[in-house]
mmCIF file of C-alpha atoms and ligand atoms in Angstrom:
data_model
loop_
_atom_site.group_PDB
_atom_site.id
_atom_site.type_symbol
_atom_site.label_atom_id
_atom_site.label_comp_id
_atom_site.label_asym_id
_atom_site.label_seq_id
_atom_site.Cartn_x
_atom_site.Cartn_y
_atom_site.Cartn_z
ATOM 1 C CA MET A 1267 -49.112 8.889 -17.220
ATOM 2 C CA ILE A 1268 -45.324 9.131 -17.714
ATOM 3 C CA THR A 1269 -43.897 9.113 -21.199
ATOM 4 C CA ARG A 1270 -41.144 6.769 -22.385
ATOM 5 C CA ARG A 1271 -38.709 9.692 -22.406
ATOM 6 C CA GLN A 1272 -39.585 10.581 -18.796
ATOM 7 C CA PHE A 1273 -39.181 6.938 -17.796
ATOM 8 C CA ILE A 1274 -35.673 6.733 -19.328
ATOM 9 C CA LEU A 1275 -34.597 10.071 -17.846
ATOM 10 C CA GLY A 1276 -35.923 9.045 -14.421
ATOM 11 C CA GLY A 1277 -34.079 5.727 -14.618
ATOM 12 C CA ALA A 1278 -30.827 7.411 -15.649
ATOM 13 C CA ALA A 1279 -31.115 9.963 -12.826
ATOM 14 C CA THR A 1280 -31.778 7.199 -10.266
ATOM 15 C CA LEU A 1281 -28.832 5.172 -11.557
ATOM 16 C CA GLY A 1282 -26.590 8.263 -11.465
ATOM 17 C CA LEU A 1283 -27.630 9.059 -7.910
ATOM 18 C CA GLY A 1284 -27.046 5.455 -6.860
ATOM 19 C CA VAL A 1285 -23.546 5.409 -8.393
ATOM 20 C CA PHE A 1286 -22.701 8.721 -6.733
ATOM 21 C CA VAL A 1287 -23.854 7.500 -3.300
ATOM 22 C CA ASP A 1288 -21.857 4.305 -3.797
ATOM 23 C CA MET A 1289 -18.697 6.193 -4.864
ATOM 24 C CA ARG A 1290 -18.855 8.889 -2.224
ATOM 25 C CA VAL A 1291 -20.526 7.268 0.787
ATOM 26 C CA ILE A 1292 -20.553 3.470 0.624
ATOM 27 C CA GLU A 1293 -17.398 2.166 -1.045
ATOM 28 C CA PRO A 1294 -14.733 4.438 0.490
ATOM 29 C CA ARG A 1295 -15.750 3.092 3.933
ATOM 30 C CA TRP A 1296 -16.479 -0.526 2.911
ATOM 31 C CA LEU A 1297 -13.309 -2.250 4.063
ATOM 32 C CA GLY A 1298 -12.365 -5.636 2.703
ATOM 33 C CA VAL A 1299 -9.647 -8.156 3.542
ATOM 34 C CA ASP A 1300 -7.481 -9.689 0.840
ATOM 35 C CA HIS A 1301 -6.203 -12.857 2.509
ATOM 36 C CA ARG A 1302 -3.982 -15.040 0.392
ATOM 37 C CA THR A 1303 -1.145 -17.536 0.541
ATOM 38 C CA ILE A 1304 2.039 -16.718 -1.337
ATOM 39 C CA HIS A 1305 4.618 -19.403 -2.090
ATOM 40 C CA LEU A 1306 8.160 -18.208 -2.631
ATOM 41 C CA PRO A 1307 10.229 -20.790 -4.499
ATOM 42 C CA GLY A 1308 13.882 -21.256 -3.646
ATOM 43 C CA VAL A 1309 13.871 -19.716 -0.187
ATOM 44 C CA ASP A 1310 14.403 -21.190 3.262
ATOM 45 C CA LEU A 1311 11.296 -20.809 5.366
ATOM 46 C CA GLU A 1312 10.409 -23.736 7.594
ATOM 47 C CA ARG A 1313 7.339 -22.156 9.112
ATOM 48 C CA PRO A 1314 4.983 -19.821 7.228
ATOM 49 C CA ILE A 1315 4.896 -16.200 8.308
ATOM 50 C CA ARG A 1316 1.880 -13.944 8.219
ATOM 51 C CA ILE A 1317 2.372 -10.383 6.964
ATOM 52 C CA LEU A 1318 -0.151 -7.609 7.429
ATOM 53 C CA HIS A 1319 0.435 -5.364 4.443
ATOM 54 C CA LEU A 1320 -1.101 -1.886 4.591
ATOM 55 C CA ALA A 1321 -0.691 1.144 2.354
ATOM 56 C CA ASP A 1322 -2.214 4.443 1.317
ATOM 57 C CA MET A 1323 -3.860 5.460 4.566
ATOM 58 C CA HIS A 1324 -4.001 9.040 3.215
ATOM 59 C CA LEU A 1325 -5.015 10.649 6.512
ATOM 60 C CA SER A 1326 -6.772 13.832 5.356
ATOM 61 C CA ASP A 1327 -10.087 15.670 5.422
ATOM 62 C CA THR A 1328 -11.585 12.849 3.331
ATOM 63 C CA VAL A 1329 -10.029 9.886 5.205
ATOM 64 C CA SER A 1330 -10.565 10.042 8.951
ATOM 65 C CA LEU A 1331 -8.323 8.695 11.645
ATOM 66 C CA SER A 1332 -11.209 6.621 13.007
ATOM 67 C CA PHE A 1333 -11.514 4.851 9.634
ATOM 68 C CA ILE A 1334 -7.774 4.188 9.534
ATOM 69 C CA ARG A 1335 -7.959 2.858 13.083
ATOM 70 C CA ARG A 1336 -10.800 0.525 12.062
ATOM 71 C CA ALA A 1337 -8.680 -0.780 9.182
ATOM 72 C CA PHE A 1338 -5.696 -1.407 11.475
ATOM 73 C CA LEU A 1339 -7.848 -3.328 13.957
ATOM 74 C CA LYS A 1340 -9.345 -5.400 11.150
ATOM 75 C CA GLY A 1341 -5.839 -6.396 10.029
ATOM 76 C CA LEU A 1342 -4.549 -7.008 13.545
ATOM 77 C CA ALA A 1343 -7.399 -9.455 14.196
ATOM 78 C CA TYR A 1344 -5.468 -11.868 11.927
ATOM 79 C CA ARG A 1345 -2.513 -11.840 14.357
ATOM 80 C CA PRO A 1346 0.289 -10.952 11.912
ATOM 81 C CA ASP A 1347 3.911 -11.891 12.597
ATOM 82 C CA LEU A 1348 5.206 -8.883 10.664
ATOM 83 C CA ILE A 1349 3.636 -5.618 9.472
ATOM 84 C CA CYS A 1350 4.754 -3.912 6.259
ATOM 85 C CA LEU A 1351 3.539 -0.430 5.384
ATOM 86 C CA THR A 1352 4.206 0.777 1.867
ATOM 87 C CA GLY A 1353 3.713 4.514 1.952
ATOM 88 C CA ASP A 1354 1.234 7.375 1.649
ATOM 89 C CA PHE A 1355 0.459 7.607 5.345
ATOM 90 C CA ILE A 1356 -0.835 11.147 4.738
ATOM 91 C CA SER A 1357 -2.153 13.113 1.773
ATOM 92 C CA THR A 1358 -0.358 16.411 2.403
ATOM 93 C CA ARG A 1359 0.118 17.567 6.016
ATOM 94 C CA ILE A 1360 -0.674 16.193 9.468
ATOM 95 C CA LYS A 1361 -2.991 18.285 11.626
ATOM 96 C CA ASN A 1362 -2.822 16.173 14.783
ATOM 97 C CA PRO A 1363 0.366 14.082 14.801
ATOM 98 C CA GLU A 1364 -0.089 12.884 18.395
ATOM 99 C CA ALA A 1365 -3.405 11.221 17.552
ATOM 100 C CA TYR A 1366 -1.913 9.563 14.469
ATOM 101 C CA VAL A 1367 1.052 8.303 16.487
ATOM 102 C CA ALA A 1368 -1.338 6.745 19.010
ATOM 103 C CA THR A 1369 -3.178 4.969 16.170
ATOM 104 C CA LEU A 1370 0.029 3.783 14.483
ATOM 105 C CA ARG A 1371 1.158 2.413 17.827
ATOM 106 C CA LEU A 1372 -1.711 -0.062 17.675
ATOM 107 C CA LEU A 1373 0.392 -1.747 14.981
ATOM 108 C CA SER A 1374 3.859 -1.525 16.497
ATOM 109 C CA ASP A 1375 2.564 -2.730 19.874
ATOM 110 C CA ARG A 1376 1.553 -5.997 18.231
ATOM 111 C CA ALA A 1377 4.295 -6.957 15.733
ATOM 112 C CA PRO A 1378 7.541 -5.665 14.192
ATOM 113 C CA CYS A 1379 6.616 -2.829 11.809
ATOM 114 C CA PHE A 1380 8.602 -1.665 8.793
ATOM 115 C CA ALA A 1381 7.748 1.065 6.303
ATOM 116 C CA CYS A 1382 8.865 2.757 3.130
ATOM 117 C CA PRO A 1383 7.738 6.254 2.113
ATOM 118 C CA GLY A 1384 5.161 7.139 -0.557
ATOM 119 C CA ASN A 1385 5.008 10.128 -2.871
ATOM 120 C CA HIS A 1386 2.578 11.911 -0.510
ATOM 121 C CA ASP A 1387 4.720 11.571 2.632
ATOM 122 C CA GLY A 1388 7.234 14.273 1.709
ATOM 123 C CA GLY A 1389 9.703 15.207 -1.025
ATOM 124 C CA ASP A 1390 9.950 16.524 -4.527
ATOM 125 C CA TRP A 1391 6.570 15.454 -5.843
ATOM 126 C CA VAL A 1392 4.305 16.406 -2.917
ATOM 127 C CA LYS A 1393 5.970 19.725 -2.127
ATOM 128 C CA SER A 1394 4.341 21.118 -5.257
ATOM 129 C CA HIS A 1395 0.988 19.678 -4.097
ATOM 130 C CA GLY A 1396 0.882 21.334 -0.661
ATOM 131 C CA GLY A 1397 2.907 18.723 1.224
ATOM 132 C CA TYR A 1398 6.267 18.593 2.983
ATOM 133 C CA ASN A 1399 9.558 19.380 1.217
ATOM 134 C CA ASP A 1400 11.251 16.301 2.608
ATOM 135 C CA LEU A 1401 10.721 13.343 4.946
ATOM 136 C CA THR A 1402 11.625 15.124 8.214
ATOM 137 C CA VAL A 1403 8.065 15.306 9.597
ATOM 138 C CA PHE A 1404 7.266 11.818 8.340
ATOM 139 C CA ARG A 1405 10.398 10.360 9.897
ATOM 140 C CA ALA A 1406 9.492 11.925 13.253
ATOM 141 C CA LEU A 1407 5.945 10.557 13.023
ATOM 142 C CA LEU A 1408 7.108 6.984 12.422
ATOM 143 C CA HIS A 1409 9.906 7.221 14.965
ATOM 144 C CA ALA A 1410 7.407 8.304 17.628
ATOM 145 C CA ALA A 1411 5.179 5.379 16.644
ATOM 146 C CA ASP A 1412 8.043 2.845 16.902
ATOM 147 C CA ILE A 1413 7.823 1.967 13.211
ATOM 148 C CA THR A 1414 11.125 1.389 11.431
ATOM 149 C CA LEU A 1415 11.325 3.550 8.322
ATOM 150 C CA LEU A 1416 13.700 2.203 5.692
ATOM 151 C CA VAL A 1417 14.645 4.493 2.809
ATOM 152 C CA ASN A 1418 17.026 2.867 0.329
ATOM 153 C CA GLN A 1419 18.125 0.538 3.109
ATOM 154 C CA TRP A 1420 17.765 -3.064 4.137
ATOM 155 C CA GLU A 1421 17.562 -4.952 7.343
ATOM 156 C CA THR A 1422 17.332 -8.621 8.275
ATOM 157 C CA VAL A 1423 14.683 -9.352 10.875
ATOM 158 C CA SER A 1424 13.993 -12.530 12.781
ATOM 159 C CA ILE A 1425 10.381 -13.679 12.451
ATOM 160 C CA LYS A 1426 9.451 -16.893 14.278
ATOM 161 C CA GLY A 1427 13.177 -17.501 14.606
ATOM 162 C CA GLN A 1428 13.752 -17.271 10.846
ATOM 163 C CA PRO A 1429 15.668 -14.550 9.005
ATOM 164 C CA ILE A 1430 13.653 -12.380 6.612
ATOM 165 C CA ARG A 1431 15.374 -9.688 4.578
ATOM 166 C CA LEU A 1432 13.458 -6.447 4.089
ATOM 167 C CA VAL A 1433 14.736 -4.013 1.490
ATOM 168 C CA ALA A 1434 12.960 -0.670 1.079
ATOM 169 C CA LEU A 1435 13.187 1.969 -1.622
ATOM 170 C CA GLY A 1436 12.686 5.704 -1.464
ATOM 171 C CA ASP A 1437 9.765 6.897 -3.537
ATOM 172 C CA LEU A 1438 9.918 6.795 -7.332
ATOM 173 C CA TRP A 1439 7.947 10.023 -7.970
ATOM 174 C CA ALA A 1440 9.953 11.854 -5.313
ATOM 175 C CA MET A 1441 13.033 10.863 -7.361
ATOM 176 C CA GLU A 1442 14.387 9.100 -4.283
ATOM 177 C CA ALA A 1443 14.280 5.466 -5.420
ATOM 178 C CA ARG A 1444 17.895 4.247 -5.368
ATOM 179 C CA PRO A 1445 18.079 0.457 -5.714
ATOM 180 C CA LYS A 1446 21.873 0.438 -5.880
ATOM 181 C CA THR A 1447 22.021 1.978 -2.409
ATOM 182 C CA ALA A 1448 19.071 -0.023 -1.095
ATOM 183 C CA PHE A 1449 20.597 -3.381 -2.094
ATOM 184 C CA LYS A 1450 24.192 -2.536 -1.202
ATOM 185 C CA ASN A 1451 25.874 -5.669 0.262
ATOM 186 C CA VAL A 1452 22.751 -7.832 -0.077
ATOM 187 C CA PRO A 1453 24.133 -11.310 -0.865
ATOM 188 C CA PRO A 1454 23.092 -12.181 -4.446
ATOM 189 C CA ASN A 1455 22.402 -15.923 -4.058
ATOM 190 C CA SER A 1456 20.992 -16.067 -0.550
ATOM 191 C CA ARG A 1457 18.095 -18.384 0.352
ATOM 192 C CA THR A 1458 16.867 -15.884 2.928
ATOM 193 C CA PRO A 1459 13.444 -14.628 1.758
ATOM 194 C CA CYS A 1460 13.899 -11.095 0.443
ATOM 195 C CA ILE A 1461 10.875 -8.798 0.477
ATOM 196 C CA LEU A 1462 11.120 -5.463 -1.292
ATOM 197 C CA LEU A 1463 8.974 -2.628 0.036
ATOM 198 C CA SER A 1464 8.343 -0.035 -2.629
ATOM 199 C CA HIS A 1465 5.394 2.329 -2.813
ATOM 200 C CA ASN A 1466 5.070 2.415 -6.581
ATOM 201 C CA PRO A 1467 4.907 -0.854 -8.568
ATOM 202 C CA ASP A 1468 6.494 0.907 -11.553
ATOM 203 C CA SER A 1469 9.757 0.833 -9.582
ATOM 204 C CA LYS A 1470 10.092 -2.875 -10.466
ATOM 205 C CA ASP A 1471 11.901 -1.931 -13.661
ATOM 206 C CA ILE A 1472 14.797 -0.217 -11.879
ATOM 207 C CA CYS A 1473 15.050 -3.184 -9.487
ATOM 208 C CA ALA A 1474 15.199 -5.861 -12.183
ATOM 209 C CA ASP A 1475 18.896 -6.620 -11.612
ATOM 210 C CA TYR A 1476 18.690 -7.048 -7.837
ATOM 211 C CA PRO A 1477 17.942 -10.129 -5.719
ATOM 212 C CA TRP A 1478 14.407 -10.005 -4.311
ATOM 213 C CA ASP A 1479 11.585 -12.531 -4.155
ATOM 214 C CA LEU A 1480 8.429 -10.519 -3.508
ATOM 215 C CA MET A 1481 7.720 -6.813 -3.904
ATOM 216 C CA LEU A 1482 4.973 -5.207 -1.807
ATOM 217 C CA CYS A 1483 3.466 -2.024 -3.234
ATOM 218 C CA GLY A 1484 0.580 0.394 -2.924
ATOM 219 C CA HIS A 1485 0.161 3.746 -4.717
ATOM 220 C CA THR A 1486 -2.527 2.701 -7.200
ATOM 221 C CA HIS A 1487 -5.467 2.387 -4.755
ATOM 222 C CA GLY A 1488 -6.441 -0.471 -7.069
ATOM 223 C CA GLY A 1489 -7.248 2.178 -9.680
ATOM 224 C CA GLN A 1490 -9.708 3.797 -7.220
ATOM 225 C CA LEU A 1491 -12.360 4.011 -9.951
ATOM 226 C CA LYS A 1492 -12.647 0.674 -11.759
ATOM 227 C CA LEU A 1493 -14.915 1.286 -14.719
ATOM 228 C CA PRO A 1494 -16.869 -1.280 -16.769
ATOM 229 C CA LEU A 1495 -15.085 -1.892 -20.097
ATOM 230 C CA LEU A 1496 -12.462 0.794 -19.392
ATOM 231 C CA GLY A 1497 -10.782 -0.833 -16.377
ATOM 232 C CA THR A 1498 -8.541 1.454 -14.328
ATOM 233 C CA PRO A 1499 -7.740 4.472 -16.533
ATOM 234 C CA PHE A 1500 -6.968 6.689 -13.524
ATOM 235 C CA ALA A 1501 -4.374 4.434 -11.862
ATOM 236 C CA PRO A 1502 -1.242 6.606 -11.660
ATOM 237 C CA VAL A 1503 1.159 4.040 -13.108
ATOM 238 C CA ARG A 1504 2.753 3.333 -16.466
ATOM 239 C CA ASP A 1505 2.284 -0.429 -16.216
ATOM 240 C CA HIS A 1506 -1.379 -1.266 -15.604
ATOM 241 C CA ARG A 1507 -0.701 -4.985 -15.147
ATOM 242 C CA PHE A 1508 0.203 -4.362 -11.511
ATOM 243 C CA VAL A 1509 -2.640 -2.086 -10.392
ATOM 244 C CA ALA A 1510 -3.887 -4.612 -7.804
ATOM 245 C CA GLY A 1511 -3.320 -8.134 -6.555
ATOM 246 C CA LEU A 1512 -0.545 -10.682 -6.970
ATOM 247 C CA HIS A 1513 1.270 -11.098 -10.276
ATOM 248 C CA PRO A 1514 4.385 -12.877 -11.448
ATOM 249 C CA TRP A 1515 7.115 -10.773 -12.990
ATOM 250 C CA SER A 1516 10.573 -11.797 -14.124
ATOM 251 C CA ASN A 1517 10.757 -14.966 -11.962
ATOM 252 C CA ARG A 1518 9.423 -13.251 -8.859
ATOM 253 C CA LEU A 1519 6.183 -11.848 -7.497
ATOM 254 C CA ILE A 1520 4.675 -8.405 -7.147
ATOM 255 C CA TYR A 1521 1.769 -7.748 -4.810
ATOM 256 C CA THR A 1522 -0.102 -4.433 -4.935
ATOM 257 C CA THR A 1523 -2.691 -3.664 -2.261
ATOM 258 C CA ARG A 1524 -5.704 -1.478 -3.054
ATOM 259 C CA GLY A 1525 -4.918 0.321 0.194
ATOM 260 C CA ILE A 1526 -7.022 1.876 2.917
ATOM 261 C CA GLY A 1527 -7.659 5.495 1.985
ATOM 262 C CA ASN A 1528 -8.240 7.414 -1.205
ATOM 263 C CA ILE A 1529 -7.896 10.770 -2.908
ATOM 264 C CA PHE A 1530 -10.967 13.038 -3.346
ATOM 265 C CA GLY A 1531 -13.134 10.741 -1.181
ATOM 266 C CA LEU A 1532 -14.145 8.515 -4.096
ATOM 267 C CA ARG A 1533 -14.001 4.814 -4.876
ATOM 268 C CA PHE A 1534 -15.973 2.845 -7.440
ATOM 269 C CA ASN A 1535 -15.995 -0.914 -7.928
ATOM 270 C CA CYS A 1536 -12.738 -0.884 -5.958
ATOM 271 C CA ARG A 1537 -13.151 -1.254 -2.212
ATOM 272 C CA PRO A 1538 -10.435 -0.340 0.293
ATOM 273 C CA GLU A 1539 -8.637 -3.315 1.797
ATOM 274 C CA VAL A 1540 -6.171 -4.610 4.298
ATOM 275 C CA SER A 1541 -3.977 -7.411 3.007
ATOM 276 C CA ILE A 1542 -3.052 -10.564 4.890
ATOM 277 C CA LEU A 1543 -0.276 -12.470 3.177
ATOM 278 C CA ASP A 1544 0.694 -15.918 4.424
ATOM 279 C CA ILE A 1545 4.187 -16.464 3.087
ATOM 280 C CA SER A 1546 5.588 -19.949 2.739
ATOM 281 C CA ALA A 1547 8.432 -21.588 0.858
HETATM 282 FE FE1 FE2 B 1938 -1.684 6.821 -2.429
#
């Protein structure tokens, strides 16, 4: 006959094992789709456009290329008009760039693809964490995959015959986010929808004085570990209001995707996702 103490200890051990299996085995591979409609007031957009927003692939020993490929195919099944990628394509270094290029080409073969860099893709922050000193390798990777990398730049693209302005920042933690350069010559009172690609949602504060309608971000992984009562204490941001999902801010919108990959191979109560955003006026 088991004692009460043995019963409690057994229950706690079973619960602990279950949580560990969930965090390490089930959730990091349990892809979801966040499909939502976003209305942008005050812009000209006669026909809605569908954006596939992806971030934080984190190709590494813990996030395989086959998983990333599965995520891309899941997003592409929604037939996006435009694909936006907001950084952290890798965790530190790329072992097999040719294979990654072939996978990224699944995206660029299907729709116009634009990207901004993340803190893991190269530069001041990641060089002290085993990554590349700058964006040279990352630039070459995206160039080979036919993905347009914008770093403190903007471009107007035609989607379904309608102009869409894409502005992209360098990474905040890499000390490369320069909104003044990124928005140079962007007309201040234009009705062209302006979408800001920026890896880190904390960069909103330095972009407060510039004309954009919707910011697309990643970086947080949704908090990666979302704990009962505690929320997302590990999300690497100052402002925890923008860890995941769509939120209003200063008369515009910020959308943060939970992303595809992870760090350390763990996720809890915070599944990976691809984001489908139907944008209308
Ligand atoms: Fe990341």
